[in-house]
Amino acid sequence: CEVNFLYKQWYQRRVRGFHSLGKKTTLSCYQNTSDVSNPRISDQRMLIMDSDGVQSVGKSWETKTYGCQYMIGVLDRNSNEMTLRSTKLINMKPYVRAFKEDVRKELTYGQKHKEVMMAFGGSKIRKSITGKDRIRDMESNTLDEAMEEAVVSADKANLTQKFDTQHNDILPPMNINATVLEDVFVITDLISEAELLALLPFTKVLLGCTNMHVDAWRQQQRYPEFMLSRLPITMDDEEMAHLYLSKLLYISYLVTMLKLPQKQLKNRKGNFPHTPTVVTDNIYKKFTSQGQVDGQVRTSISDKQRNKLLCHTLALTLLVDNFCVPFTSLCKDMGVKQRVLGDTYRSMGCVINKLKGTDGNVNYNAILKLPLKLPDVVIRKGRTKSRQ
């Protein structure tokens, strides 16, 4: 149909500088003149509102002789008189454009080179390109998981608790404004309630163990020395005993995870026999990443995830030993040097004390003190280290 454009300049002058939700808006009005003799068609108006994000279209089917007539009142503030003027009511609704056919975007030189190498390159080049894409996807997934954990922990925390956002991706949630040491860590941030419930049958077995059982486990190398040196326990409160033994068991699982080589990460059942499924699933979800290489799913641990695993383990050791941990035996259990554990404890706000025993051996203690001060976290990559 034939359409005439009306009042465009007038509308643009009236709405210039007008913003709706921070977006500049322009109005345009059109009239249908396909059949001038028919007043029903000739008086049709179409009002279009364009903004930066939304386009709305309204149509008016009213005429001068048919239908209702709408009036608008204009108030003169000086004389306080109201003047009625004829107008038309136009209902606006968002306009959804039809989906266009997918148009292939122009590729960059690097993307073209990558497609050529994947199509005609050798097997080594294709594996190299696939590996780089997998690492890029794994890093993005790790970032998403870290952000999700930070948001969830912030929602669960009290309004008075403030966490240092620079350390949330590596350190466990810590209350930097705590006035007592017991308020620094929340056990459910380290071990979920579902995991504590699943570990209940195992803690009952440990609660009834004797020195003979501990010696047998030591010969079998079933548990790390850090755990065996604290067994058996004598506690009257069964609930506190269950919580204490759950921390020890979880430390043994994290130590096992820390010592696993990359090639053995895929075998969950073999790495964690006689372990609740909810525990292994949660550990793998927190501290590993998955990607596809040549159509196969590969599980790996990045340097940042390994440091995160180490920090969560040391946080549990602080809770077990009442915030004063002798970690000489822990170095042997983890296969980590004393200097590495010392730097990690310092990153969590601990002070390292060096004590010389009667036998001439040097022992190191990590002591958490208040007020809590968190220095830069040391991230180790092979033999080098960097601070974040």
Short mmCIF file of N, CA and C in Angstrom, two decimals, residues 5-19 24-29:
data_model
loop_
_atom_site.label_atom_id
_atom_site.label_comp_id
_atom_site.label_asym_id
_atom_site.label_seq_id
_atom_site.Cartn_x
_atom_site.Cartn_y
_atom_site.Cartn_z
N PHE A 5 4.65 9.71 4.86
CA PHE A 5 5.36 9.93 6.12
C PHE A 5 4.96 11.29 6.68
N LEU A 6 4.50 11.32 7.92
CA LEU A 6 3.99 12.55 8.52
C LEU A 6 4.79 12.94 9.75
N TYR A 7 5.05 14.22 9.91
CA TYR A 7 5.51 14.83 11.15
C TYR A 7 6.81 14.25 11.68
N LYS A 8 7.65 13.75 10.82
CA LYS A 8 8.87 13.14 11.33
C LYS A 8 9.75 14.19 12.02
N GLN A 9 9.95 15.31 11.34
CA GLN A 9 10.80 16.34 11.92
C GLN A 9 10.20 16.87 13.21
N TRP A 10 8.88 17.01 13.26
CA TRP A 10 8.23 17.53 14.47
C TRP A 10 8.45 16.57 15.65
N TYR A 11 8.28 15.27 15.38
CA TYR A 11 8.45 14.31 16.47
C TYR A 11 9.89 14.26 16.93
N GLN A 12 10.82 14.31 16.00
CA GLN A 12 12.23 14.25 16.40
C GLN A 12 12.62 15.47 17.23
N ARG A 13 12.06 16.63 16.90
CA ARG A 13 12.39 17.81 17.70
C ARG A 13 11.79 17.71 19.08
N ARG A 14 10.58 17.13 19.19
CA ARG A 14 9.94 17.07 20.50
C ARG A 14 10.59 16.03 21.41
N VAL A 15 11.11 14.95 20.87
CA VAL A 15 11.65 13.89 21.71
C VAL A 15 13.16 13.93 21.77
N ARG A 16 13.79 14.91 21.17
CA ARG A 16 15.24 14.98 21.21
C ARG A 16 15.71 15.17 22.65
N GLY A 17 16.64 14.31 23.07
CA GLY A 17 17.12 14.36 24.44
C GLY A 17 16.29 13.54 25.41
N PHE A 18 15.16 12.95 24.94
CA PHE A 18 14.34 12.13 25.82
C PHE A 18 14.95 10.74 25.94
N HIS A 19 15.06 10.24 27.17
CA HIS A 19 15.66 8.94 27.42
C HIS A 19 14.68 8.07 28.19
N LYS A 24 18.17 6.36 24.24
CA LYS A 24 17.59 7.44 23.46
C LYS A 24 16.47 6.89 22.57
N THR A 25 15.36 7.66 22.50
CA THR A 25 14.17 7.20 21.79
C THR A 25 13.76 8.22 20.75
N THR A 26 13.38 7.74 19.55
CA THR A 26 12.84 8.60 18.49
C THR A 26 11.49 8.05 18.06
N LEU A 27 10.58 8.98 17.68
CA LEU A 27 9.23 8.61 17.27
C LEU A 27 9.00 9.01 15.82
N SER A 28 8.25 8.18 15.08
CA SER A 28 7.89 8.47 13.70
C SER A 28 6.43 8.10 13.50
N CYS A 29 5.69 8.92 12.66
CA CYS A 29 4.27 8.68 12.42
C CYS A 29 4.03 8.53 10.92
#
